Backbone atoms as SQL, in Angstrom:
CREATE TABLE atoms (id INTEGER PRIMARY KEY, chain TEXT, resi INTEGER, resn TEXT, atom TEXT, x REAL, y REAL, z REAL);
INSERT INTO atoms VALUES
  (1, 'A', 1, 'UNK', 'N', -7.940, 11.855, -4.418),
  (2, 'A', 1, 'UNK', 'CA', -7.541, 10.909, -5.439),
  (3, 'A', 1, 'UNK', 'C', -7.150, 9.597, -4.765),
  (4, 'A', 2, 'UNK', 'N', -7.761, 8.501, -5.159),
  (5, 'A', 2, 'UNK', 'CA', -7.442, 7.212, -4.523),
  (6, 'A', 2, 'UNK', 'C', -5.982, 6.805, -4.752),
  (7, 'A', 3, 'UNK', 'N', -5.467, 6.057, -3.803),
  (8, 'A', 3, 'UNK', 'CA', -4.085, 5.590, -3.907),
  (9, 'A', 3, 'UNK', 'C', -3.985, 4.457, -4.919),
  (10, 'A', 4, 'UNK', 'N', -2.883, 4.431, -5.667),
  (11, 'A', 4, 'UNK', 'CA', -2.637, 3.325, -6.588),
  (12, 'A', 4, 'UNK', 'C', -2.095, 2.139, -5.795),
  (13, 'A', 5, 'UNK', 'N', -2.104, 0.976, -6.404),
  (14, 'A', 5, 'UNK', 'CA', -1.573, -0.213, -5.735),
  (15, 'A', 5, 'UNK', 'C', -0.081, -0.036, -5.431),
  (16, 'A', 6, 'UNK', 'N', 0.636, 0.620, -6.332),
  (17, 'A', 6, 'UNK', 'CA', 2.071, 0.856, -6.120),
  (18, 'A', 6, 'UNK', 'C', 2.299, 1.769, -4.917),
  (19, 'A', 7, 'UNK', 'N', 1.486, 2.822, -4.800),
  (20, 'A', 7, 'UNK', 'CA', 1.599, 3.724, -3.648),
  (21, 'A', 7, 'UNK', 'C', 1.281, 2.981, -2.359),
  (22, 'A', 8, 'UNK', 'N', 0.204, 2.176, -2.369),
  (23, 'A', 8, 'UNK', 'CA', -0.163, 1.422, -1.175),
  (24, 'A', 8, 'UNK', 'C', 0.963, 0.495, -0.757),
  (25, 'A', 9, 'UNK', 'N', 1.581, -0.151, -1.707),
  (26, 'A', 9, 'UNK', 'CA', 2.692, -1.062, -1.410),
  (27, 'A', 9, 'UNK', 'C', 3.846, -0.303, -0.762),
  (28, 'A', 10, 'UNK', 'N', 4.175, 0.851, -1.332),
  (29, 'A', 10, 'UNK', 'CA', 5.258, 1.674, -0.788),
  (30, 'A', 10, 'UNK', 'C', 4.912, 2.163, 0.618),
  (31, 'A', 11, 'UNK', 'N', 3.679, 2.628, 0.819),
  (32, 'A', 11, 'UNK', 'CA', 3.265, 3.151, 2.122),
  (33, 'A', 11, 'UNK', 'C', 3.227, 2.047, 3.174),
  (34, 'A', 12, 'UNK', 'N', 2.829, 0.838, 2.780),
  (35, 'A', 12, 'UNK', 'CA', 2.811, -0.283, 3.715),
  (36, 'A', 12, 'UNK', 'C', 4.210, -0.592, 4.218),
  (37, 'A', 13, 'UNK', 'N', 5.196, -0.536, 3.324),
  (38, 'A', 13, 'UNK', 'CA', 6.571, -0.827, 3.748),
  (39, 'A', 13, 'UNK', 'C', 7.096, 0.260, 4.677),
  (40, 'A', 14, 'UNK', 'N', 6.713, 1.509, 4.436),
  (41, 'A', 14, 'UNK', 'CA', 7.103, 2.600, 5.333),
  (42, 'A', 14, 'UNK', 'C', 6.355, 2.468, 6.660),
  (43, 'A', 15, 'UNK', 'N', 5.059, 2.201, 6.583),
  (44, 'A', 15, 'UNK', 'CA', 4.208, 2.128, 7.769),
  (45, 'A', 15, 'UNK', 'C', 4.561, 0.998, 8.710),
  (46, 'A', 16, 'UNK', 'N', 5.184, -0.047, 8.174),
  (47, 'A', 16, 'UNK', 'CA', 5.570, -1.184, 9.006),
  (48, 'A', 16, 'UNK', 'C', 6.468, -0.754, 10.162),
  (49, 'A', 17, 'UNK', 'N', 7.304, 0.251, 9.938),
  (50, 'A', 17, 'UNK', 'CA', 8.272, 0.693, 10.941),
  (51, 'A', 17, 'UNK', 'C', 7.739, 1.792, 11.851),
  (52, 'A', 18, 'UNK', 'N', 6.541, 2.286, 11.571),
  (53, 'A', 18, 'UNK', 'CA', 5.986, 3.388, 12.360),
  (54, 'A', 18, 'UNK', 'C', 5.293, 2.885, 13.614),
  (55, 'A', 19, 'UNK', 'N', 5.277, 3.740, 14.614),
  (56, 'A', 19, 'UNK', 'CA', 4.513, 3.476, 15.829),
  (57, 'A', 19, 'UNK', 'C', 3.219, 4.290, 15.734),
  (58, 'A', 20, 'UNK', 'N', 2.138, 3.825, 16.353),
  (59, 'A', 20, 'UNK', 'CA', 0.883, 4.586, 16.289),
  (60, 'A', 20, 'UNK', 'C', 1.029, 5.966, 16.930),
  (61, 'A', 21, 'UNK', 'N', 0.573, 6.996, 16.216),
  (62, 'A', 21, 'UNK', 'CA', 0.629, 8.356, 16.760),
  (63, 'A', 21, 'UNK', 'C', -0.713, 8.772, 17.341),
  (64, 'A', 22, 'UNK', 'N', -1.732, 7.949, 17.107),
  (65, 'A', 22, 'UNK', 'CA', -3.069, 8.275, 17.573),
  (66, 'A', 22, 'UNK', 'C', -3.753, 6.983, 18.006),
  (67, 'A', 23, 'UNK', 'N', -4.383, 7.020, 19.176),
  (68, 'A', 23, 'UNK', 'CA', -5.119, 5.863, 19.672),
  (69, 'A', 23, 'UNK', 'C', -6.558, 6.296, 19.931),
  (70, 'A', 24, 'UNK', 'N', -7.487, 5.605, 19.294),
  (71, 'A', 24, 'UNK', 'CA', -8.907, 5.880, 19.487),
  (72, 'A', 24, 'UNK', 'C', -9.472, 4.743, 20.328),
  (73, 'A', 25, 'UNK', 'N', -10.063, 5.087, 21.459),
  (74, 'A', 25, 'UNK', 'CA', -10.592, 4.067, 22.373),
  (75, 'A', 25, 'UNK', 'C', -12.120, 4.128, 22.383),
  (76, 'A', 26, 'UNK', 'N', -12.713, 3.691, 23.470),
  (77, 'A', 26, 'UNK', 'CA', -14.165, 3.573, 23.576),
  (78, 'A', 26, 'UNK', 'C', -14.920, 4.896, 23.461),
  (79, 'A', 27, 'UNK', 'N', -14.252, 6.023, 23.732),
  (80, 'A', 27, 'UNK', 'CA', -14.919, 7.320, 23.599),
  (81, 'A', 27, 'UNK', 'C', -15.213, 7.656, 22.146),
  (82, 'A', 28, 'UNK', 'N', -14.553, 6.983, 21.226),
  (83, 'A', 28, 'UNK', 'CA', -14.800, 7.203, 19.803),
  (84, 'A', 28, 'UNK', 'C', -14.097, 8.442, 19.275),
  (85, 'A', 29, 'UNK', 'N', -14.656, 8.988, 18.224),
  (86, 'A', 29, 'UNK', 'CA', -14.062, 10.137, 17.546),
  (87, 'A', 29, 'UNK', 'C', -14.556, 11.413, 18.218),
  (88, 'A', 30, 'UNK', 'N', -13.670, 12.033, 18.975),
  (89, 'A', 30, 'UNK', 'CA', -13.995, 13.278, 19.680),
  (90, 'A', 30, 'UNK', 'C', -13.285, 14.442, 18.996),
  (91, 'A', 31, 'UNK', 'N', -13.566, 15.652, 19.465),
  (92, 'A', 31, 'UNK', 'CA', -12.891, 16.829, 18.904),
  (93, 'A', 31, 'UNK', 'C', -11.383, 16.742, 19.122),
  (94, 'A', 32, 'UNK', 'N', -10.968, 16.249, 20.278),
  (95, 'A', 32, 'UNK', 'CA', -9.544, 16.110, 20.576),
  (96, 'A', 32, 'UNK', 'C', -8.866, 15.125, 19.639),
  (97, 'A', 33, 'UNK', 'N', -9.549, 14.021, 19.353),
  (98, 'A', 33, 'UNK', 'CA', -9.011, 13.021, 18.432),
  (99, 'A', 33, 'UNK', 'C', -8.855, 13.626, 17.037),
  (100, 'A', 34, 'UNK', 'N', -9.875, 14.349, 16.589),
  (101, 'A', 34, 'UNK', 'CA', -9.821, 14.965, 15.264),
  (102, 'A', 34, 'UNK', 'C', -8.732, 16.030, 15.172),
  (103, 'A', 35, 'UNK', 'N', -8.551, 16.795, 16.242),
  (104, 'A', 35, 'UNK', 'CA', -7.499, 17.818, 16.253),
  (105, 'A', 35, 'UNK', 'C', -6.117, 17.173, 16.183),
  (106, 'A', 36, 'UNK', 'N', -5.915, 16.118, 16.937),
  (107, 'A', 36, 'UNK', 'CA', -4.630, 15.421, 16.924),
  (108, 'A', 36, 'UNK', 'C', -4.396, 14.734, 15.578),
  (109, 'A', 37, 'UNK', 'N', -5.443, 14.182, 14.998),
  (110, 'A', 37, 'UNK', 'CA', -5.343, 13.557, 13.676),
  (111, 'A', 37, 'UNK', 'C', -4.925, 14.586, 12.634),
  (112, 'A', 38, 'UNK', 'N', -5.538, 15.749, 12.686),
  (113, 'A', 38, 'UNK', 'CA', -5.211, 16.829, 11.746),
  (114, 'A', 38, 'UNK', 'C', -3.750, 17.248, 11.885),
  (115, 'A', 39, 'UNK', 'N', -3.300, 17.429, 13.124),
  (116, 'A', 39, 'UNK', 'CA', -1.911, 17.816, 13.353),
  (117, 'A', 39, 'UNK', 'C', -0.952, 16.753, 12.852),
  (118, 'A', 40, 'UNK', 'N', -1.236, 15.504, 13.161),
  (119, 'A', 40, 'UNK', 'CA', -0.350, 14.402, 12.773),
  (120, 'A', 40, 'UNK', 'C', -0.265, 14.263, 11.255),
  (121, 'A', 41, 'UNK', 'N', -1.399, 14.378, 10.567),
  (122, 'A', 41, 'UNK', 'CA', -1.375, 14.272, 9.107),
  (123, 'A', 41, 'UNK', 'C', -0.636, 15.444, 8.476),
  (124, 'A', 42, 'UNK', 'N', -0.790, 16.646, 9.032),
  (125, 'A', 42, 'UNK', 'CA', -0.060, 17.800, 8.510),
  (126, 'A', 42, 'UNK', 'C', 1.445, 17.620, 8.688),
  (127, 'A', 43, 'UNK', 'N', 1.845, 17.098, 9.830),
  (128, 'A', 43, 'UNK', 'CA', 3.271, 16.929, 10.107),
  (129, 'A', 43, 'UNK', 'C', 3.877, 15.748, 9.371),
  (130, 'A', 44, 'UNK', 'N', 3.208, 14.604, 9.412),
  (131, 'A', 44, 'UNK', 'CA', 3.839, 13.349, 8.988),
  (132, 'A', 44, 'UNK', 'C', 3.330, 12.777, 7.666),
  (133, 'A', 45, 'UNK', 'N', 2.206, 13.242, 7.161),
  (134, 'A', 45, 'UNK', 'CA', 1.566, 12.767, 5.929),
  (135, 'A', 45, 'UNK', 'C', 1.083, 11.320, 6.022),
  (136, 'A', 46, 'UNK', 'N', 1.949, 10.407, 6.448),
  (137, 'A', 46, 'UNK', 'CA', 1.588, 8.995, 6.586),
  (138, 'A', 46, 'UNK', 'C', 1.653, 8.642, 8.069),
  (139, 'A', 47, 'UNK', 'N', 0.520, 8.210, 8.630),
  (140, 'A', 47, 'UNK', 'CA', 0.493, 7.910, 10.060),
  (141, 'A', 47, 'UNK', 'C', -0.181, 6.570, 10.316),
  (142, 'A', 48, 'UNK', 'N', 0.182, 5.989, 11.444),
  (143, 'A', 48, 'UNK', 'CA', -0.439, 4.754, 11.895),
  (144, 'A', 48, 'UNK', 'C', -1.312, 5.100, 13.091),
  (145, 'A', 49, 'UNK', 'N', -2.556, 4.599, 13.067),
  (146, 'A', 49, 'UNK', 'CA', -3.453, 4.822, 14.194),
  (147, 'A', 49, 'UNK', 'C', -3.900, 3.473, 14.738),
  (148, 'A', 50, 'UNK', 'N', -4.182, 3.463, 16.027),
  (149, 'A', 50, 'UNK', 'CA', -4.680, 2.253, 16.676),
  (150, 'A', 50, 'UNK', 'C', -6.102, 2.522, 17.131),
  (151, 'A', 51, 'UNK', 'N', -7.011, 1.606, 16.784),
  (152, 'A', 51, 'UNK', 'CA', -8.414, 1.750, 17.168),
  (153, 'A', 51, 'UNK', 'C', -8.732, 0.635, 18.160),
  (154, 'A', 52, 'UNK', 'N', -8.871, 1.012, 19.426),
  (155, 'A', 52, 'UNK', 'CA', -9.142, 0.039, 20.491),
  (156, 'A', 52, 'UNK', 'C', -10.640, -0.102, 20.714),
  (157, 'A', 53, 'UNK', 'N', -11.298, -0.641, 19.707),
  (158, 'A', 53, 'UNK', 'CA', -12.727, -0.910, 19.772),
  (159, 'A', 53, 'UNK', 'C', -12.891, -2.402, 19.533),
  (160, 'A', 54, 'UNK', 'N', -13.693, -3.057, 20.362),
  (161, 'A', 54, 'UNK', 'CA', -13.777, -4.514, 20.337),
  (162, 'A', 54, 'UNK', 'C', -14.407, -5.064, 19.061),
  (163, 'A', 55, 'UNK', 'N', -15.532, -4.514, 18.665),
  (164, 'A', 55, 'UNK', 'CA', -16.264, -5.054, 17.525),
  (165, 'A', 55, 'UNK', 'C', -15.638, -4.611, 16.203),
  (166, 'A', 56, 'UNK', 'N', -15.456, -5.565, 15.302),
  (167, 'A', 56, 'UNK', 'CA', -14.801, -5.294, 14.013),
  (168, 'A', 56, 'UNK', 'C', -15.575, -4.253, 13.201),
  (169, 'A', 57, 'UNK', 'N', -16.901, -4.393, 13.120),
  (170, 'A', 57, 'UNK', 'CA', -17.712, -3.448, 12.351),
  (171, 'A', 57, 'UNK', 'C', -17.620, -2.040, 12.921),
  (172, 'A', 58, 'UNK', 'N', -17.612, -1.925, 14.241),
  (173, 'A', 58, 'UNK', 'CA', -17.472, -0.612, 14.887),
  (174, 'A', 58, 'UNK', 'C', -16.103, -0.016, 14.589),
  (175, 'A', 59, 'UNK', 'N', -15.081, -0.868, 14.609),
  (176, 'A', 59, 'UNK', 'CA', -13.714, -0.429, 14.316),
  (177, 'A', 59, 'UNK', 'C', -13.632, 0.123, 12.890),
  (178, 'A', 60, 'UNK', 'N', -14.204, -0.588, 11.941),
  (179, 'A', 60, 'UNK', 'CA', -14.193, -0.142, 10.544),
  (180, 'A', 60, 'UNK', 'C', -14.964, 1.166, 10.380),
  (181, 'A', 61, 'UNK', 'N', -16.050, 1.321, 11.125),
  (182, 'A', 61, 'UNK', 'CA', -16.837, 2.559, 11.073),
  (183, 'A', 61, 'UNK', 'C', -16.025, 3.742, 11.603),
  (184, 'A', 62, 'UNK', 'N', -15.269, 3.522, 12.683),
  (185, 'A', 62, 'UNK', 'CA', -14.429, 4.583, 13.254),
  (186, 'A', 62, 'UNK', 'C', -13.342, 4.977, 12.253),
  (187, 'A', 63, 'UNK', 'N', -12.708, 3.996, 11.636),
  (188, 'A', 63, 'UNK', 'CA', -11.655, 4.282, 10.653),
  (189, 'A', 63, 'UNK', 'C', -12.229, 5.047, 9.469),
  (190, 'A', 64, 'UNK', 'N', -13.405, 4.646, 9.002),
  (191, 'A', 64, 'UNK', 'CA', -14.059, 5.330, 7.893),
  (192, 'A', 64, 'UNK', 'C', -14.389, 6.770, 8.269),
  (193, 'A', 65, 'UNK', 'N', -14.866, 6.966, 9.491),
  (194, 'A', 65, 'UNK', 'CA', -15.192, 8.317, 9.968),
  (195, 'A', 65, 'UNK', 'C', -13.944, 9.197, 10.037),
  (196, 'A', 66, 'UNK', 'N', -12.827, 8.629, 10.507),
  (197, 'A', 66, 'UNK', 'CA', -11.574, 9.376, 10.573),
  (198, 'A', 66, 'UNK', 'C', -11.094, 9.777, 9.180),
  (199, 'A', 67, 'UNK', 'N', -11.211, 8.862, 8.224),
  (200, 'A', 67, 'UNK', 'CA', -10.797, 9.160, 6.853),
  (201, 'A', 67, 'UNK', 'C', -11.635, 10.282, 6.249),
  (202, 'A', 68, 'UNK', 'N', -12.945, 10.206, 6.453),
  (203, 'A', 68, 'UNK', 'CA', -13.832, 11.231, 5.897),
  (204, 'A', 68, 'UNK', 'C', -13.595, 12.582, 6.564),
  (205, 'A', 69, 'UNK', 'N', -13.447, 12.593, 7.876),
  (206, 'A', 69, 'UNK', 'CA', -13.274, 13.851, 8.606),
  (207, 'A', 69, 'UNK', 'C', -11.953, 14.538, 8.255),
  (208, 'A', 70, 'UNK', 'N', -10.930, 13.751, 7.962),
  (209, 'A', 70, 'UNK', 'CA', -9.609, 14.333, 7.682),
  (210, 'A', 70, 'UNK', 'C', -9.288, 14.385, 6.198),
  (211, 'A', 71, 'UNK', 'N', -10.177, 13.851, 5.351),
  (212, 'A', 71, 'UNK', 'CA', -9.946, 13.755, 3.905),
  (213, 'A', 71, 'UNK', 'C', -8.660, 12.988, 3.608),
  (214, 'A', 72, 'UNK', 'N', -8.415, 11.943, 4.401),
  (215, 'A', 72, 'UNK', 'CA', -7.224, 11.109, 4.229),
  (216, 'A', 72, 'UNK', 'C', -7.593, 9.832, 3.480),
  (217, 'A', 73, 'UNK', 'N', -6.588, 9.232, 2.862),
  (218, 'A', 73, 'UNK', 'CA', -6.764, 7.965, 2.158),
  (219, 'A', 73, 'UNK', 'C', -6.321, 6.829, 3.072),
  (220, 'A', 74, 'UNK', 'N', -7.055, 5.744, 3.031),
  (221, 'A', 74, 'UNK', 'CA', -6.712, 4.562, 3.805),
  (222, 'A', 74, 'UNK', 'C', -5.738, 3.710, 2.990),
  (223, 'A', 75, 'UNK', 'N', -4.549, 3.475, 3.538),
  (224, 'A', 75, 'UNK', 'CA', -3.549, 2.666, 2.839),
  (225, 'A', 75, 'UNK', 'C', -3.618, 1.211, 3.263),
  (226, 'A', 76, 'UNK', 'N', -3.965, 0.959, 4.543),
  (227, 'A', 76, 'UNK', 'CA', -3.947, -0.418, 5.035),
  (228, 'A', 76, 'UNK', 'C', -4.686, -0.521, 6.358),
  (229, 'A', 77, 'UNK', 'N', -5.302, -1.688, 6.577),
  (230, 'A', 77, 'UNK', 'CA', -5.864, -2.030, 7.888),
  (231, 'A', 77, 'UNK', 'C', -5.360, -3.420, 8.226),
  (232, 'A', 78, 'UNK', 'N', -4.758, -3.538, 9.401),
  (233, 'A', 78, 'UNK', 'CA', -4.372, -4.846, 9.925),
  (234, 'A', 78, 'UNK', 'C', -4.848, -4.888, 11.366),
  (235, 'A', 79, 'UNK', 'N', -5.844, -5.718, 11.626),
  (236, 'A', 79, 'UNK', 'CA', -6.376, -5.842, 12.980),
  (237, 'A', 79, 'UNK', 'C', -6.901, -4.515, 13.492),
  (238, 'A', 80, 'UNK', 'N', -6.290, -4.024, 14.561),
  (239, 'A', 80, 'UNK', 'CA', -6.718, -2.765, 15.167),
  (240, 'A', 80, 'UNK', 'C', -5.870, -1.586, 14.725),
  (241, 'A', 81, 'UNK', 'N', -4.989, -1.802, 13.740),
  (242, 'A', 81, 'UNK', 'CA', -4.123, -0.737, 13.228),
  (243, 'A', 81, 'UNK', 'C', -4.589, -0.301, 11.846),
  (244, 'A', 82, 'UNK', 'N', -4.504, 0.989, 11.592),
  (245, 'A', 82, 'UNK', 'CA', -4.827, 1.525, 10.273),
  (246, 'A', 82, 'UNK', 'C', -3.727, 2.496, 9.864),
  (247, 'A', 83, 'UNK', 'N', -3.452, 2.530, 8.581),
  (248, 'A', 83, 'UNK', 'CA', -2.433, 3.410, 8.024),
  (249, 'A', 83, 'UNK', 'C', -3.136, 4.430, 7.147),
  (250, 'A', 84, 'UNK', 'N', -3.025, 5.716, 7.515),
  (251, 'A', 84, 'UNK', 'CA', -3.691, 6.782, 6.771),
  (252, 'A', 84, 'UNK', 'C', -2.671, 7.686, 6.106),
  (253, 'A', 85, 'UNK', 'N', -3.035, 8.187, 4.920),
  (254, 'A', 85, 'UNK', 'CA', -2.146, 9.079, 4.171),
  (255, 'A', 85, 'UNK', 'C', -2.930, 10.285, 3.681),
  (256, 'A', 86, 'UNK', 'N', -2.318, 11.452, 3.824),
  (257, 'A', 86, 'UNK', 'CA', -2.836, 12.676, 3.217),
  (258, 'A', 86, 'UNK', 'C', -1.659, 13.534, 2.815),
  (259, 'A', 87, 'UNK', 'N', -1.591, 13.865, 1.542),
  (260, 'A', 87, 'UNK', 'CA', -0.468, 14.655, 1.027),
  (261, 'A', 87, 'UNK', 'C', -0.501, 16.056, 1.599),
  (262, 'A', 88, 'UNK', 'N', 0.649, 16.538, 1.989),
  (263, 'A', 88, 'UNK', 'CA', 0.808, 17.912, 2.449),
  (264, 'A', 88, 'UNK', 'C', 1.729, 18.605, 1.454),
  (265, 'A', 89, 'UNK', 'N', 1.217, 19.574, 0.679),
  (266, 'A', 89, 'UNK', 'CA', 2.061, 20.231, -0.330),
  (267, 'A', 89, 'UNK', 'C', 3.251, 20.996, 0.273),
  (268, 'A', 90, 'UNK', 'N', 3.139, 21.385, 1.539),
  (269, 'A', 90, 'UNK', 'CA', 4.227, 22.123, 2.195),
  (270, 'A', 90, 'UNK', 'C', 4.830, 21.262, 3.305),
  (271, 'A', 91, 'UNK', 'N', 5.056, 20.003, 3.009),
  (272, 'A', 91, 'UNK', 'CA', 5.543, 19.070, 4.032),
  (273, 'A', 91, 'UNK', 'C', 6.953, 19.431, 4.497),
  (274, 'A', 92, 'UNK', 'N', 7.158, 19.315, 5.784),
  (275, 'A', 92, 'UNK', 'CA', 8.478, 19.508, 6.380),
  (276, 'A', 92, 'UNK', 'C', 9.272, 18.214, 6.165),
  (277, 'A', 93, 'UNK', 'N', 10.387, 18.301, 5.459),
  (278, 'A', 93, 'UNK', 'CA', 11.169, 17.108, 5.117),
  (279, 'A', 93, 'UNK', 'C', 11.667, 16.365, 6.359),
  (280, 'A', 94, 'UNK', 'N', 11.847, 17.079, 7.472),
  (281, 'A', 94, 'UNK', 'CA', 12.334, 16.435, 8.689),
  (282, 'A', 94, 'UNK', 'C', 11.225, 15.683, 9.441),
  (283, 'A', 95, 'UNK', 'N', 9.968, 16.061, 9.219),
  (284, 'A', 95, 'UNK', 'CA', 8.854, 15.433, 9.920),
  (285, 'A', 95, 'UNK', 'C', 8.107, 14.416, 9.069),
  (286, 'A', 96, 'UNK', 'N', 8.038, 14.638, 7.772),
  (287, 'A', 96, 'UNK', 'CA', 7.253, 13.781, 6.898),
  (288, 'A', 96, 'UNK', 'C', 7.833, 12.371, 6.827),
  (289, 'A', 97, 'UNK', 'N', 7.002, 11.373, 7.145),
  (290, 'A', 97, 'UNK', 'CA', 7.451, 9.989, 7.069),
  (291, 'A', 97, 'UNK', 'C', 7.765, 9.587, 5.642),
  (292, 'A', 98, 'UNK', 'N', 7.070, 10.161, 4.674),
  (293, 'A', 98, 'UNK', 'CA', 7.320, 9.863, 3.267),
  (294, 'A', 98, 'UNK', 'C', 8.714, 10.344, 2.867),
  (295, 'A', 99, 'UNK', 'N', 9.030, 11.584, 3.181),
  (296, 'A', 99, 'UNK', 'CA', 10.333, 12.149, 2.826),
  (297, 'A', 99, 'UNK', 'C', 11.470, 11.461, 3.557),
  (298, 'A', 100, 'UNK', 'N', 11.265, 11.170, 4.833),
  (299, 'A', 100, 'UNK', 'CA', 12.335, 10.564, 5.630),
  (300, 'A', 100, 'UNK', 'C', 12.691, 9.173, 5.168),
  (301, 'A', 101, 'UNK', 'N', 11.693, 8.387, 4.776),
  (302, 'A', 101, 'UNK', 'CA', 11.973, 6.992, 4.421),
  (303, 'A', 101, 'UNK', 'C', 12.281, 6.804, 2.931),
  (304, 'A', 102, 'UNK', 'N', 12.041, 7.822, 2.114),
  (305, 'A', 102, 'UNK', 'CA', 12.393, 7.717, 0.700),
  (306, 'A', 102, 'UNK', 'C', 13.823, 8.171, 0.450),
  (307, 'A', 103, 'UNK', 'N', 14.381, 8.838, 1.420),
  (308, 'A', 103, 'UNK', 'CA', 15.762, 9.265, 1.266),
  (309, 'A', 103, 'UNK', 'C', 15.798, 10.648, 0.887);
């Protein structure tokens, strides 16, 4: 289900304070990257990733591939940073960035 504008606004304000938990470099999307992405989304629901790819079109393709592979929604892209969200119905309140920053 696509994110509403209100959700995106809320996630952007939360994501502003987050540090990237995943960095994708020139090797692209590997099995290790996908495994770490899966773990991070399960734990935190909302994560910031950094894509260290020089070309803008290649960067957007990598972000799109990550979203499709993880079934995550894209909340924001700023430069080489992307904010991804995937709801976890059994989220741990101590790990989930959504729960922690909403109070």
